[in-house]
Short mmCIF file of C-alpha atoms and ligand atoms in Angstrom, two decimals:
data_model
loop_
_atom_site.label_atom_id
_atom_site.label_comp_id
_atom_site.label_asym_id
_atom_site.label_seq_id
_atom_site.Cartn_x
_atom_site.Cartn_y
_atom_site.Cartn_z
CA UNK G 16 0.28 -0.08 0.02
CA UNK G 17 1.63 3.57 -0.75
CA UNK G 18 2.65 5.52 2.25
CA UNK G 19 0.88 8.64 1.53
CA UNK G 20 -2.64 9.19 1.35
CA UNK G 21 -4.27 9.39 -2.29
CA UNK G 22 -6.75 11.53 -4.04
CA UNK G 23 -8.57 10.95 -6.90
CA UNK G 24 -9.67 14.29 -8.82
CA UNK G 25 -12.00 13.76 -11.73
CA UNK G 26 -11.74 16.50 -13.96
CA UNK G 27 -8.04 17.19 -13.62
CA UNK G 28 -6.72 18.40 -16.48
CA UNK G 29 -7.33 22.09 -16.02
CA UNK G 30 -9.19 24.84 -14.30
CA UNK G 31 -10.72 23.86 -11.03
CA UNK G 32 -9.77 20.01 -10.94
CA UNK G 33 -5.89 21.71 -11.71
CA UNK G 34 -6.09 23.92 -8.70
CA UNK G 35 -7.17 21.02 -6.57
CA UNK G 36 -4.80 18.33 -7.62
CA UNK G 37 -1.84 20.99 -6.44
CA UNK G 38 -3.23 21.95 -3.42
CA UNK G 39 -3.85 18.74 -2.29
CA UNK G 40 -0.06 17.52 -3.54
CA UNK G 41 1.16 20.60 -1.78
CA UNK G 42 -0.55 18.96 1.35
CA UNK G 43 1.05 15.49 1.21
CA UNK G 44 -1.40 13.50 -1.39
CA UNK G 45 -0.64 11.79 -4.37
CA UNK G 46 -2.82 11.96 -6.89
CA UNK G 47 -4.80 10.08 -9.34
CA UNK G 48 -6.25 12.72 -11.74
CA UNK G 49 -9.14 11.72 -14.12
CA UNK G 50 -10.10 13.48 -17.52
CA UNK G 51 -11.83 13.00 -20.39
CA UNK G 52 -9.07 14.45 -22.59
CA UNK G 53 -6.04 12.49 -22.23
CA UNK G 54 -2.66 13.56 -24.36
CA UNK G 55 0.31 11.94 -23.01
CA UNK G 56 2.64 13.55 -25.87
CA UNK G 57 1.37 17.05 -24.66
CA UNK G 58 2.59 18.57 -21.58
CA UNK G 59 1.69 21.98 -21.91
CA UNK G 60 -1.23 22.26 -20.62
CA UNK G 61 -4.19 19.31 -19.28
CA UNK G 62 -3.18 16.14 -17.63
CA UNK G 63 0.34 16.09 -18.72
CA UNK G 64 1.18 19.37 -17.32
CA UNK G 65 -0.58 19.15 -14.38
CA UNK G 66 1.54 15.63 -13.81
CA UNK G 67 4.73 17.90 -14.07
CA UNK G 68 3.58 20.61 -11.92
CA UNK G 69 2.71 18.35 -9.29
CA UNK G 70 5.81 15.91 -9.47
CA UNK G 71 7.84 19.28 -8.91
CA UNK G 72 5.80 19.06 -5.50
CA UNK G 73 7.38 15.69 -4.75
CA UNK G 74 3.70 14.31 -5.05
CA UNK G 75 3.14 11.44 -7.36
CA UNK G 76 0.47 11.83 -10.13
CA UNK G 77 -1.11 8.88 -11.90
CA UNK G 78 -2.99 10.39 -15.24
CA UNK G 79 -5.94 8.37 -16.15
CA UNK G 80 -8.09 8.74 -19.18
CA UNK G 81 -12.30 8.70 -18.10
CA UNK G 82 -14.83 9.86 -18.84
CA UNK G 83 -17.15 9.40 -15.92
CA UNK G 84 -20.24 9.94 -17.84
CA UNK G 85 -19.48 6.03 -18.67
CA UNK G 86 -19.87 3.09 -16.01
CA UNK G 87 -17.24 1.07 -18.01
CA UNK G 88 -14.76 4.13 -17.20
CA UNK G 89 -15.76 3.86 -13.20
CA UNK G 90 -14.13 0.22 -13.07
CA UNK G 91 -11.05 1.53 -14.91
CA UNK G 92 -10.69 4.36 -12.66
CA UNK G 93 -10.64 1.76 -9.76
CA UNK G 94 -8.53 -0.60 -11.51
CA UNK G 95 -5.58 1.79 -12.45
CA UNK G 96 -5.61 3.71 -9.25
CA UNK G 97 -5.42 0.24 -6.78
CA UNK G 98 -2.99 -1.24 -9.27
CA UNK G 99 -0.63 2.04 -8.48
CA UNK G 100 -1.12 2.86 -5.27
CA UNK G 101 -3.91 0.62 -3.68
CA UNK G 102 -5.34 2.70 -1.51
CA UNK G 103 -7.96 5.29 -2.17
CA UNK G 104 -8.50 8.02 1.07
CA UNK G 105 -10.07 11.07 -1.23
CA UNK G 106 -12.39 11.03 -3.94
CA UNK G 107 -13.02 14.89 -5.13
CA UNK G 108 -15.79 14.93 -7.68
CA UNK G 109 -15.44 17.73 -9.91
CA UNK G 110 -15.48 16.67 -13.64
CA UNK G 111 -18.56 18.46 -14.92
CA UNK G 112 -19.77 20.56 -17.94
CA UNK G 113 -21.73 23.20 -18.51
CA UNK G 114 -24.31 23.80 -21.56
CA UNK G 115 -22.36 24.07 -24.87
CA UNK G 116 -25.04 26.82 -25.98
CA UNK G 117 -26.99 28.88 -23.10
CA UNK G 118 -30.57 28.99 -23.52
CA UNK G 119 -33.84 30.15 -22.07
CA UNK G 120 -35.64 27.59 -20.10
CA UNK G 121 -38.47 28.24 -22.31
CA UNK G 122 -36.31 27.19 -25.14
CA UNK G 123 -33.80 24.50 -23.26
CA UNK G 124 -33.95 21.42 -25.43
CA UNK G 125 -33.69 18.06 -23.86
CA UNK G 126 -30.56 16.83 -25.94
CA UNK G 127 -28.72 19.43 -23.54
CA UNK G 128 -30.77 18.49 -20.80
CA UNK G 129 -29.89 14.64 -20.87
CA UNK G 130 -26.02 15.91 -21.59
CA UNK G 131 -25.57 17.42 -18.17
CA UNK G 132 -27.43 15.41 -16.44
CA UNK G 133 -25.88 12.28 -17.75
CA UNK G 134 -22.42 13.96 -16.64
CA UNK G 135 -23.03 16.15 -13.86
CA UNK G 136 -25.17 14.07 -11.96
CA UNK G 137 -25.22 9.97 -13.46
CA UNK G 138 -21.50 10.05 -13.86
CA UNK G 139 -21.09 11.98 -10.29
CA UNK G 140 -23.53 9.37 -8.60
CA UNK G 141 -22.44 6.05 -9.89
CA UNK G 142 -18.53 6.86 -9.71
CA UNK G 143 -19.13 7.52 -6.15
CA UNK G 144 -21.57 4.65 -5.55
CA UNK G 145 -18.36 2.67 -6.75
CA UNK G 146 -15.55 4.17 -5.08
CA UNK G 147 -17.52 4.31 -1.69
CA UNK G 148 -18.13 0.69 -2.05
CA UNK G 149 -14.32 0.30 -2.17
CA UNK G 150 -13.76 2.50 0.50
CA UNK G 151 -16.29 0.87 2.65
CA UNK G 152 -14.12 -2.66 1.96
CA UNK G 153 -10.61 -0.69 2.72
CA UNK G 154 -12.58 0.57 6.14
CA UNK G 155 -13.61 -3.05 7.16
CA UNK G 156 -10.09 -4.47 6.52
CA UNK G 157 -7.87 -1.76 7.89
CA UNK G 158 -10.16 0.38 10.52
CA UNK G 159 -7.29 3.34 10.90
CA UNK G 160 -8.46 4.54 7.15
CA UNK G 161 -10.24 7.77 7.19
CA UNK G 162 -11.60 7.86 3.91
CA UNK G 163 -13.52 10.87 2.53
CA UNK G 164 -15.62 12.18 -0.16
CA UNK G 165 -16.15 15.96 -1.96
CA UNK G 166 -18.51 16.76 -4.28
CA UNK G 167 -17.67 20.46 -6.20
CA UNK G 168 -21.37 21.15 -6.89
CA UNK G 169 -22.14 25.31 -7.51
CA UNK G 170 -23.72 27.98 -5.95
CA UNK G 171 -26.21 27.12 -8.65
CA UNK G 172 -27.51 24.15 -6.87
CA UNK G 173 -29.43 27.32 -5.24
CA UNK G 174 -29.11 30.56 -7.28
CA UNK G 175 -31.23 30.67 -10.63
CA UNK G 176 -29.89 31.40 -14.05
CA UNK G 177 -32.58 31.17 -16.47
CA UNK G 178 -30.40 30.94 -19.42
CA UNK G 179 -28.98 27.57 -18.11
CA UNK G 180 -31.57 25.73 -16.01
CA UNK G 181 -30.12 22.24 -16.94
CA UNK G 182 -27.14 23.43 -15.34
CA UNK G 183 -28.88 24.31 -12.26
CA UNK G 184 -30.75 21.36 -11.98
CA UNK G 185 -27.40 19.19 -12.56
CA UNK G 186 -25.97 20.96 -9.53
CA UNK G 187 -29.13 21.30 -7.00
CA UNK G 188 -29.08 17.14 -7.66
CA UNK G 189 -25.47 17.15 -6.79
CA UNK G 190 -25.73 18.77 -3.54
CA UNK G 191 -28.79 16.12 -2.67
CA UNK G 192 -26.25 13.18 -3.47
CA UNK G 193 -23.70 14.14 -1.52
CA UNK G 194 -26.45 14.89 1.40
CA UNK G 195 -27.52 11.36 1.35
CA UNK G 196 -23.78 9.80 0.90
CA UNK G 197 -23.19 11.76 4.02
CA UNK G 198 -25.64 10.39 5.62
CA UNK G 199 -25.00 6.51 4.24
CA UNK G 200 -21.74 6.07 4.91
CA UNK G 201 -21.40 8.07 8.41
CA UNK G 202 -21.47 4.21 9.64
CA UNK G 203 -18.20 3.62 8.09
CA UNK G 204 -16.41 7.16 8.96
CA UNK G 205 -16.14 7.80 5.70
CA UNK G 206 -16.75 11.77 5.67
CA UNK G 207 -18.90 13.62 2.46
CA UNK G 208 -18.70 17.54 1.93
CA UNK G 209 -20.15 19.67 -0.46
CA UNK G 210 -17.87 22.42 -1.78
CA UNK G 211 -20.14 25.31 -3.80
CA UNK G 212 -17.72 27.27 -6.40
CA UNK G 213 -18.86 30.84 -7.35
CA UNK G 214 -17.22 32.77 -10.18
CA UNK G 215 -13.96 30.69 -11.01
CA UNK G 216 -11.72 32.06 -13.59
CA UNK G 217 -11.40 29.07 -15.69
CA UNK G 218 -11.92 27.26 -19.15
CA UNK G 219 -15.53 26.82 -18.21
CA UNK G 220 -16.36 30.38 -17.74
CA UNK G 221 -13.74 31.86 -20.54
CA UNK G 222 -16.84 32.07 -22.88
CA UNK G 223 -18.82 34.82 -19.99
CA UNK G 224 -16.01 36.56 -19.12
CA UNK G 225 -16.39 40.12 -19.94
CA UNK G 226 -20.30 39.68 -18.86
CA UNK G 227 -18.75 38.80 -15.53
CA UNK G 228 -16.24 41.29 -15.27
CA UNK G 229 -18.65 43.87 -15.53
CA UNK G 230 -20.38 41.88 -12.63
CA UNK G 231 -17.96 41.39 -10.50
CA UNK G 232 -16.93 45.15 -10.70
CA UNK G 233 -20.75 46.51 -10.08
CA UNK G 234 -20.18 44.81 -6.88
CA UNK G 235 -22.25 42.05 -7.63
CA UNK G 236 -19.47 39.55 -5.73
CA UNK G 237 -19.28 41.33 -2.38
CA UNK G 238 -15.09 40.53 -2.26
CA UNK G 239 -15.12 42.30 -5.83
CA UNK G 240 -12.85 39.87 -7.58
CA UNK G 241 -12.90 36.67 -9.49
CA UNK G 242 -12.25 33.46 -7.92
CA UNK G 243 -9.31 30.98 -8.54
CA UNK G 244 -8.63 27.43 -8.67
CA UNK G 245 -6.50 27.96 -6.18
CA UNK G 246 -9.24 29.29 -3.88
CA UNK G 247 -11.44 25.98 -4.20
CA UNK G 248 -8.05 23.65 -4.11
CA UNK G 249 -7.25 25.88 -0.59
CA UNK G 250 -10.79 24.46 1.16
CA UNK G 251 -10.56 20.57 -0.21
CA UNK G 252 -6.98 20.34 1.08
CA UNK G 253 -8.68 21.50 4.37
CA UNK G 254 -11.53 18.99 4.46
CA UNK G 255 -9.31 16.26 2.67
CA UNK G 256 -7.11 16.39 5.51
CA UNK G 257 -9.79 16.17 8.14
CA UNK G 258 -9.98 19.55 9.61
CA UNK G 259 -13.40 18.96 9.42
CA UNK G 260 -14.07 15.70 10.90
CA UNK G 261 -16.84 16.43 13.33
CA UNK G 262 -18.71 18.01 9.87
CA UNK G 263 -19.94 15.35 7.48
CA UNK G 264 -22.50 16.59 5.32
CA UNK G 265 -20.88 20.36 5.56
CA UNK G 266 -21.60 22.29 2.60
CA UNK G 267 -18.27 24.86 1.66
CA UNK G 268 -19.61 28.14 -0.66
CA UNK G 269 -16.24 29.59 -1.93
CA UNK G 270 -17.90 33.03 -3.69
CA UNK G 271 -16.25 35.85 -2.18
CA UNK G 272 -19.98 36.15 0.00
CA UNK G 273 -22.25 36.16 -2.50
CA UNK G 274 -24.20 33.82 -0.12
CA UNK G 275 -24.87 37.40 1.85
CA UNK G 276 -28.41 38.40 0.72
CA UNK G 277 -28.35 42.00 0.58
CA UNK G 278 -30.95 45.17 0.25
N1 LIG O 317 -15.81 28.11 -12.80
C1 LIG O 317 -16.87 28.27 -12.72
O1 LIG O 317 -17.54 29.24 -12.06
C2 LIG O 317 -17.47 27.11 -11.29
C3 LIG O 317 -18.48 27.87 -10.78
C4 LIG O 317 -19.08 26.74 -9.89
C5 LIG O 317 -18.86 24.91 -9.85
N2 LIG O 317 -18.01 24.63 -11.12
C6 LIG O 317 -17.87 23.48 -11.29
O2 LIG O 317 -16.16 23.24 -11.18
C7 LIG O 317 -16.23 21.92 -11.43
C8 LIG O 317 -14.83 22.12 -12.47
O3 LIG O 317 -14.90 23.53 -13.54
P1 LIG O 317 -13.94 24.45 -13.80
O4 LIG O 317 -14.74 25.73 -14.08
O5 LIG O 317 -12.92 23.82 -13.82
O6 LIG O 317 -14.26 23.93 -15.95
P2 LIG O 317 -13.24 23.32 -17.00
O7 LIG O 317 -14.44 23.06 -18.14
O8 LIG O 317 -12.38 24.20 -16.96
O9 LIG O 317 -12.58 21.90 -16.38
C9 LIG O 317 -13.15 20.77 -16.56
C10 LIG O 317 -12.58 19.56 -16.95
O10 LIG O 317 -13.31 18.62 -16.51
C11 LIG O 317 -13.06 17.66 -17.71
N3 LIG O 317 -14.34 16.60 -17.78
C12 LIG O 317 -15.23 17.43 -18.94
N4 LIG O 317 -16.38 16.22 -18.85
C13 LIG O 317 -15.43 14.96 -18.72
C14 LIG O 317 -15.96 13.95 -18.56
N5 LIG O 317 -17.35 13.45 -18.79
N6 LIG O 317 -15.19 13.00 -17.36
C15 LIG O 317 -13.99 13.30 -16.68
N7 LIG O 317 -13.57 14.53 -17.24
C16 LIG O 317 -14.49 15.36 -17.64
C17 LIG O 317 -12.51 18.70 -18.75
O11 LIG O 317 -11.94 17.96 -19.95
C18 LIG O 317 -11.86 19.75 -17.64
O12 LIG O 317 -10.37 19.04 -17.84
C19 LIG O 317 -17.45 21.87 -12.30
O13 LIG O 317 -18.08 20.73 -11.95
C20 LIG O 317 -17.85 23.14 -12.44
O14 LIG O 317 -19.68 22.59 -12.98
C21 LIG O 317 -17.03 25.73 -11.59
#
């Protein structure tokens, strides 16, 4: 079994997943980085850039090609992780997508709805189910282990955006999935947390950068700046290393104060 704790991070090739990989590596974890995009010949961006970065932090990094919406890929992720490290201490469910085209809920298509629910919700749910069963076995064999599961949902789990309802719905469901796993897994000492990012500067928000620049400048975000992947990564690291060990089911919002209702 690997000496250091091991974290599986989905969608680790860029953006928030990359930020989480770096912060967990800084905090003593070895990393399994999963992404649907997999280009071993290219280390300027994507999973293999993250691998190089993490290696400089003295952490091991296993890149795994996997699409979380494919149940077959869940087995592959598990097998490659156990073959290499023999343990799973943390699962970070970060991979997710936005609608290819923002459309009003009065025009939203069933295809876009199905795509988002299939990746963000169904994929996240069944990958978690598979890994949670493995964690349960590990804990039964070795009660010293205290694994945890962290879901990256969104403020969109609660905030309404009429031009991307399918995203909001997919994330509201993720929030409930986190709550139910938190409830179910307490008896095995497996804590479950939900992290809700606000407006974070990544590839996902690149198409709406000007719109959000303006909103931020106008004070829509009380802390008046974009969030960065490392803001989310630092919160995940605190949860992953047990700083909130008596708080399973905790929801942490990383949104520069957008949780404050204002008059
Ligand atoms: N950026 C934001 O403002 C923001 C805010 C709230 C929540 N989030 C959530 O944070 C997570 C990461 O977002 P981001 O902004 O870093 O996005 P991003 O698009 O920059 O990166 C997402 C990564 O996930 C990978 N990915 C996509 N579909 C996948 C799949 N089916 N299987 C495996 N990997 C897949 C992509 O290849 C990419 O590397 C998402 O769940 C997103 O919904 C983002």
